[in-house]
């Protein structure tokens, strides 16, 4: 299990595909599964388009519209919407490994999703052979 | 593969972290991946904050607001919203194992999410070594 | 890693359980985990009810209500809602294998979710033994 670290902005999708690919390459595993895991409750991971950066900004905009702050929320830290967004994207992504590389689609990238930054965050990469 | 069972309330997030941790410990696996799986279509699993119980009640409140019952729904059982919430959280969570323990973040817990109880439910735990 | 292919309609949930089950059977793995992966950014995978087809049509209806097209979206292809729906369901599902078969619940099926068809799509199946 390798650990990656990053310093985030307030809210952003950070492309970490190159770092995960490097961890797979260094593991030497040719065929298997790569689990990327986020140990935080107001951040998550998702796989989405790596080509047009407008997709990511549209997604952040849409998640704000989907999860407005509501007066009924009681969580004392006041960041319930960040917890909701984290559960929306999920805390991990699993990607198959083929020929020693992540078997991502052509347009896919792996994104670390910060919903309550800026913070120093981490994620882990676990590589399994089949 | 181990099976856990629980009796749920109408709608709730039940913290099952201790039970999953026990299954990992008993497997003897030191480094690997733990897959927790929900075999139901109106319940699911998620990872979120284990400290302030208001996070969980806020999430249930928000999911009700997100998925109102709609007159257009045709599913004869009348529990379409529960199916939607189950797809929102997802049917499994994967957590890395390090040093013989779940590599959860400090504030993370694993929750069985009931959206259409009360029922007798189950989940399975599969432990893989790397 | 096996690859499945399908020709989709504009928007649909296609039940691919039989194809995934066949890949598991051919692998000979008795106990393990099956990862089904979608390499597209406007399609995804989910596990939901396989009995009443109204569940699937209700879900497509609900996702349209949840993610209306918004004038603020800037993605040039105009299919931001499809990217959002793909992140909602997620790009993979993991299912335990027991006794040489997918350990799905009685009412569960694996669905390939097309949100921006019609297209020729693919998915991969990776079978891991424990």
mmCIF file with all atom_site columns, C-alpha atoms in Angstrom, chain A residues 18-127:
data_model
loop_
_atom_site.group_PDB
_atom_site.id
_atom_site.type_symbol
_atom_site.label_atom_id
_atom_site.label_alt_id
_atom_site.label_comp_id
_atom_site.label_asym_id
_atom_site.label_entity_id
_atom_site.label_seq_id
_atom_site.pdbx_PDB_ins_code
_atom_site.Cartn_x
_atom_site.Cartn_y
_atom_site.Cartn_z
_atom_site.occupancy
_atom_site.B_iso_or_equiv
_atom_site.pdbx_formal_charge
_atom_site.auth_seq_id
_atom_site.auth_comp_id
_atom_site.auth_asym_id
_atom_site.auth_atom_id
_atom_site.pdbx_PDB_model_num
ATOM 1   C CA . UNK A 1 18  ? -0.152  9.865  -13.241 1.00 0.00 ? 18  UNK A CA 1
ATOM 2   C CA . UNK A 1 19  ? 0.655   9.192  -9.570  1.00 0.00 ? 19  UNK A CA 1
ATOM 3   C CA . UNK A 1 20  ? -1.554  6.079  -9.477  1.00 0.00 ? 20  UNK A CA 1
ATOM 4   C CA . UNK A 1 21  ? -0.098  4.834  -12.776 1.00 0.00 ? 21  UNK A CA 1
ATOM 5   C CA . UNK A 1 22  ? 3.392   5.227  -11.305 1.00 0.00 ? 22  UNK A CA 1
ATOM 6   C CA . UNK A 1 23  ? 2.456   3.126  -8.256  1.00 0.00 ? 23  UNK A CA 1
ATOM 7   C CA . UNK A 1 24  ? 1.128   0.375  -10.551 1.00 0.00 ? 24  UNK A CA 1
ATOM 8   C CA . UNK A 1 25  ? 4.297   0.448  -12.665 1.00 0.00 ? 25  UNK A CA 1
ATOM 9   C CA . UNK A 1 26  ? 6.556   0.239  -9.597  1.00 0.00 ? 26  UNK A CA 1
ATOM 10  C CA . UNK A 1 27  ? 4.568   -2.720 -8.218  1.00 0.00 ? 27  UNK A CA 1
ATOM 11  C CA . UNK A 1 28  ? 5.511   -4.787 -11.265 1.00 0.00 ? 28  UNK A CA 1
ATOM 12  C CA . UNK A 1 29  ? 2.008   -6.304 -11.359 1.00 0.00 ? 29  UNK A CA 1
ATOM 13  C CA . UNK A 1 30  ? 0.993   -7.167 -14.929 1.00 0.00 ? 30  UNK A CA 1
ATOM 14  C CA . UNK A 1 31  ? -2.626  -8.332 -14.479 1.00 0.00 ? 31  UNK A CA 1
ATOM 15  C CA . UNK A 1 32  ? -4.729  -7.377 -11.493 1.00 0.00 ? 32  UNK A CA 1
ATOM 16  C CA . UNK A 1 33  ? -6.753  -4.715 -9.758  1.00 0.00 ? 33  UNK A CA 1
ATOM 17  C CA . UNK A 1 34  ? -5.751  -1.320 -8.386  1.00 0.00 ? 34  UNK A CA 1
ATOM 18  C CA . UNK A 1 35  ? -7.709  0.072  -5.410  1.00 0.00 ? 35  UNK A CA 1
ATOM 19  C CA . UNK A 1 36  ? -7.355  3.808  -4.775  1.00 0.00 ? 36  UNK A CA 1
ATOM 20  C CA . UNK A 1 37  ? -8.758  4.747  -1.369  1.00 0.00 ? 37  UNK A CA 1
ATOM 21  C CA . UNK A 1 38  ? -9.604  8.068  0.311   1.00 0.00 ? 38  UNK A CA 1
ATOM 22  C CA . UNK A 1 39  ? -9.409  8.008  4.157   1.00 0.00 ? 39  UNK A CA 1
ATOM 23  C CA . UNK A 1 40  ? -11.351 11.287 4.568   1.00 0.00 ? 40  UNK A CA 1
ATOM 24  C CA . UNK A 1 41  ? -15.085 11.908 5.117   1.00 0.00 ? 41  UNK A CA 1
ATOM 25  C CA . UNK A 1 42  ? -15.401 15.225 3.254   1.00 0.00 ? 42  UNK A CA 1
ATOM 26  C CA . UNK A 1 43  ? -13.373 14.185 0.209   1.00 0.00 ? 43  UNK A CA 1
ATOM 27  C CA . UNK A 1 44  ? -13.678 11.272 -2.191  1.00 0.00 ? 44  UNK A CA 1
ATOM 28  C CA . UNK A 1 45  ? -12.546 9.750  -5.467  1.00 0.00 ? 45  UNK A CA 1
ATOM 29  C CA . UNK A 1 46  ? -14.175 9.464  -8.879  1.00 0.00 ? 46  UNK A CA 1
ATOM 30  C CA . UNK A 1 47  ? -13.339 8.547  -12.437 1.00 0.00 ? 47  UNK A CA 1
ATOM 31  C CA . UNK A 1 48  ? -14.449 10.948 -15.122 1.00 0.00 ? 48  UNK A CA 1
ATOM 32  C CA . UNK A 1 49  ? -13.408 12.795 -18.270 1.00 0.00 ? 49  UNK A CA 1
ATOM 33  C CA . UNK A 1 50  ? -9.779  13.921 -18.493 1.00 0.00 ? 50  UNK A CA 1
ATOM 34  C CA . UNK A 1 51  ? -10.039 15.906 -21.719 1.00 0.00 ? 51  UNK A CA 1
ATOM 35  C CA . UNK A 1 52  ? -12.321 18.966 -21.351 1.00 0.00 ? 52  UNK A CA 1
ATOM 36  C CA . UNK A 1 53  ? -11.742 20.666 -17.952 1.00 0.00 ? 53  UNK A CA 1
ATOM 37  C CA . UNK A 1 54  ? -15.291 22.079 -18.218 1.00 0.00 ? 54  UNK A CA 1
ATOM 38  C CA . UNK A 1 55  ? -16.649 18.637 -17.264 1.00 0.00 ? 55  UNK A CA 1
ATOM 39  C CA . UNK A 1 56  ? -15.058 18.889 -13.842 1.00 0.00 ? 56  UNK A CA 1
ATOM 40  C CA . UNK A 1 57  ? -16.199 22.470 -13.231 1.00 0.00 ? 57  UNK A CA 1
ATOM 41  C CA . UNK A 1 58  ? -19.713 21.556 -14.424 1.00 0.00 ? 58  UNK A CA 1
ATOM 42  C CA . UNK A 1 59  ? -19.722 18.662 -11.948 1.00 0.00 ? 59  UNK A CA 1
ATOM 43  C CA . UNK A 1 60  ? -18.730 20.879 -9.018  1.00 0.00 ? 60  UNK A CA 1
ATOM 44  C CA . UNK A 1 61  ? -21.448 23.356 -10.043 1.00 0.00 ? 61  UNK A CA 1
ATOM 45  C CA . UNK A 1 62  ? -24.039 20.564 -10.314 1.00 0.00 ? 62  UNK A CA 1
ATOM 46  C CA . UNK A 1 63  ? -23.143 19.075 -6.932  1.00 0.00 ? 63  UNK A CA 1
ATOM 47  C CA . UNK A 1 64  ? -23.656 22.501 -5.332  1.00 0.00 ? 64  UNK A CA 1
ATOM 48  C CA . UNK A 1 65  ? -27.116 22.664 -6.912  1.00 0.00 ? 65  UNK A CA 1
ATOM 49  C CA . UNK A 1 66  ? -27.857 19.077 -5.860  1.00 0.00 ? 66  UNK A CA 1
ATOM 50  C CA . UNK A 1 67  ? -26.806 19.539 -2.234  1.00 0.00 ? 67  UNK A CA 1
ATOM 51  C CA . UNK A 1 68  ? -27.747 23.041 -1.072  1.00 0.00 ? 68  UNK A CA 1
ATOM 52  C CA . UNK A 1 69  ? -26.976 23.844 2.543   1.00 0.00 ? 69  UNK A CA 1
ATOM 53  C CA . UNK A 1 70  ? -30.240 23.267 4.451   1.00 0.00 ? 70  UNK A CA 1
ATOM 54  C CA . UNK A 1 71  ? -31.290 24.978 7.693   1.00 0.00 ? 71  UNK A CA 1
ATOM 55  C CA . UNK A 1 72  ? -32.354 21.582 9.083   1.00 0.00 ? 72  UNK A CA 1
ATOM 56  C CA . UNK A 1 73  ? -28.772 20.224 9.119   1.00 0.00 ? 73  UNK A CA 1
ATOM 57  C CA . UNK A 1 74  ? -27.553 19.785 12.680  1.00 0.00 ? 74  UNK A CA 1
ATOM 58  C CA . UNK A 1 75  ? -23.920 18.684 12.225  1.00 0.00 ? 75  UNK A CA 1
ATOM 59  C CA . UNK A 1 76  ? -21.979 21.136 14.353  1.00 0.00 ? 76  UNK A CA 1
ATOM 60  C CA . UNK A 1 77  ? -19.129 21.613 11.892  1.00 0.00 ? 77  UNK A CA 1
ATOM 61  C CA . UNK A 1 78  ? -21.581 22.978 9.309   1.00 0.00 ? 78  UNK A CA 1
ATOM 62  C CA . UNK A 1 79  ? -20.130 20.947 6.446   1.00 0.00 ? 79  UNK A CA 1
ATOM 63  C CA . UNK A 1 80  ? -22.903 18.388 5.923   1.00 0.00 ? 80  UNK A CA 1
ATOM 64  C CA . UNK A 1 81  ? -22.971 19.178 2.206   1.00 0.00 ? 81  UNK A CA 1
ATOM 65  C CA . UNK A 1 82  ? -19.310 18.091 1.953   1.00 0.00 ? 82  UNK A CA 1
ATOM 66  C CA . UNK A 1 83  ? -20.154 14.759 3.621   1.00 0.00 ? 83  UNK A CA 1
ATOM 67  C CA . UNK A 1 84  ? -23.019 14.280 1.154   1.00 0.00 ? 84  UNK A CA 1
ATOM 68  C CA . UNK A 1 85  ? -20.830 15.010 -1.855  1.00 0.00 ? 85  UNK A CA 1
ATOM 69  C CA . UNK A 1 86  ? -18.215 12.566 -0.518  1.00 0.00 ? 86  UNK A CA 1
ATOM 70  C CA . UNK A 1 87  ? -20.852 9.814  -0.308  1.00 0.00 ? 87  UNK A CA 1
ATOM 71  C CA . UNK A 1 88  ? -22.069 10.757 -3.802  1.00 0.00 ? 88  UNK A CA 1
ATOM 72  C CA . UNK A 1 89  ? -18.687 10.082 -5.436  1.00 0.00 ? 89  UNK A CA 1
ATOM 73  C CA . UNK A 1 90  ? -17.599 7.393  -2.951  1.00 0.00 ? 90  UNK A CA 1
ATOM 74  C CA . UNK A 1 91  ? -14.435 6.705  -0.983  1.00 0.00 ? 91  UNK A CA 1
ATOM 75  C CA . UNK A 1 92  ? -12.654 4.449  -3.463  1.00 0.00 ? 92  UNK A CA 1
ATOM 76  C CA . UNK A 1 93  ? -12.225 3.536  -7.110  1.00 0.00 ? 93  UNK A CA 1
ATOM 77  C CA . UNK A 1 94  ? -11.137 0.146  -8.427  1.00 0.00 ? 94  UNK A CA 1
ATOM 78  C CA . UNK A 1 95  ? -9.478  -0.104 -11.834 1.00 0.00 ? 95  UNK A CA 1
ATOM 79  C CA . UNK A 1 96  ? -8.330  -3.269 -13.616 1.00 0.00 ? 96  UNK A CA 1
ATOM 80  C CA . UNK A 1 97  ? -4.648  -3.619 -14.524 1.00 0.00 ? 97  UNK A CA 1
ATOM 81  C CA . UNK A 1 98  ? -3.713  -5.142 -17.889 1.00 0.00 ? 98  UNK A CA 1
ATOM 82  C CA . UNK A 1 99  ? -0.222  -5.374 -19.401 1.00 0.00 ? 99  UNK A CA 1
ATOM 83  C CA . UNK A 1 100 ? 1.237   -3.631 -16.352 1.00 0.00 ? 100 UNK A CA 1
ATOM 84  C CA . UNK A 1 101 ? -0.949  -0.533 -16.806 1.00 0.00 ? 101 UNK A CA 1
ATOM 85  C CA . UNK A 1 102 ? -4.264  0.843  -15.553 1.00 0.00 ? 102 UNK A CA 1
ATOM 86  C CA . UNK A 1 103 ? -6.935  -0.325 -17.997 1.00 0.00 ? 103 UNK A CA 1
ATOM 87  C CA . UNK A 1 104 ? -8.643  3.088  -18.028 1.00 0.00 ? 104 UNK A CA 1
ATOM 88  C CA . UNK A 1 105 ? -10.727 4.193  -20.980 1.00 0.00 ? 105 UNK A CA 1
ATOM 89  C CA . UNK A 1 106 ? -9.182  6.715  -23.374 1.00 0.00 ? 106 UNK A CA 1
ATOM 90  C CA . UNK A 1 107 ? -11.076 9.655  -21.853 1.00 0.00 ? 107 UNK A CA 1
ATOM 91  C CA . UNK A 1 108 ? -10.923 8.526  -18.221 1.00 0.00 ? 108 UNK A CA 1
ATOM 92  C CA . UNK A 1 109 ? -8.865  10.057 -15.431 1.00 0.00 ? 109 UNK A CA 1
ATOM 93  C CA . UNK A 1 110 ? -8.820  9.371  -11.679 1.00 0.00 ? 110 UNK A CA 1
ATOM 94  C CA . UNK A 1 111 ? -9.798  12.409 -9.612  1.00 0.00 ? 111 UNK A CA 1
ATOM 95  C CA . UNK A 1 112 ? -9.271  13.207 -5.948  1.00 0.00 ? 112 UNK A CA 1
ATOM 96  C CA . UNK A 1 113 ? -12.387 15.242 -5.030  1.00 0.00 ? 113 UNK A CA 1
ATOM 97  C CA . UNK A 1 114 ? -11.975 17.873 -2.319  1.00 0.00 ? 114 UNK A CA 1
ATOM 98  C CA . UNK A 1 115 ? -15.258 19.201 -0.913  1.00 0.00 ? 115 UNK A CA 1
ATOM 99  C CA . UNK A 1 116 ? -14.058 20.927 2.258   1.00 0.00 ? 116 UNK A CA 1
ATOM 100 C CA . UNK A 1 117 ? -10.588 22.324 1.712   1.00 0.00 ? 117 UNK A CA 1
ATOM 101 C CA . UNK A 1 118 ? -8.086  23.741 1.722   1.00 0.00 ? 118 UNK A CA 1
ATOM 102 C CA . UNK A 1 119 ? -6.479  20.840 3.555   1.00 0.00 ? 119 UNK A CA 1
ATOM 103 C CA . UNK A 1 120 ? -3.531  18.489 3.421   1.00 0.00 ? 120 UNK A CA 1
ATOM 104 C CA . UNK A 1 121 ? -5.030  15.207 2.218   1.00 0.00 ? 121 UNK A CA 1
ATOM 105 C CA . UNK A 1 122 ? -3.859  11.703 1.436   1.00 0.00 ? 122 UNK A CA 1
ATOM 106 C CA . UNK A 1 123 ? -4.969  8.660  -0.526  1.00 0.00 ? 123 UNK A CA 1
ATOM 107 C CA . UNK A 1 124 ? -3.638  5.116  -0.710  1.00 0.00 ? 124 UNK A CA 1
ATOM 108 C CA . UNK A 1 125 ? -2.969  2.818  -3.665  1.00 0.00 ? 125 UNK A CA 1
ATOM 109 C CA . UNK A 1 126 ? -3.197  -0.962 -3.215  1.00 0.00 ? 126 UNK A CA 1
ATOM 110 C CA . UNK A 1 127 ? -2.138  -3.153 -6.144  1.00 0.00 ? 127 UNK A CA 1
#
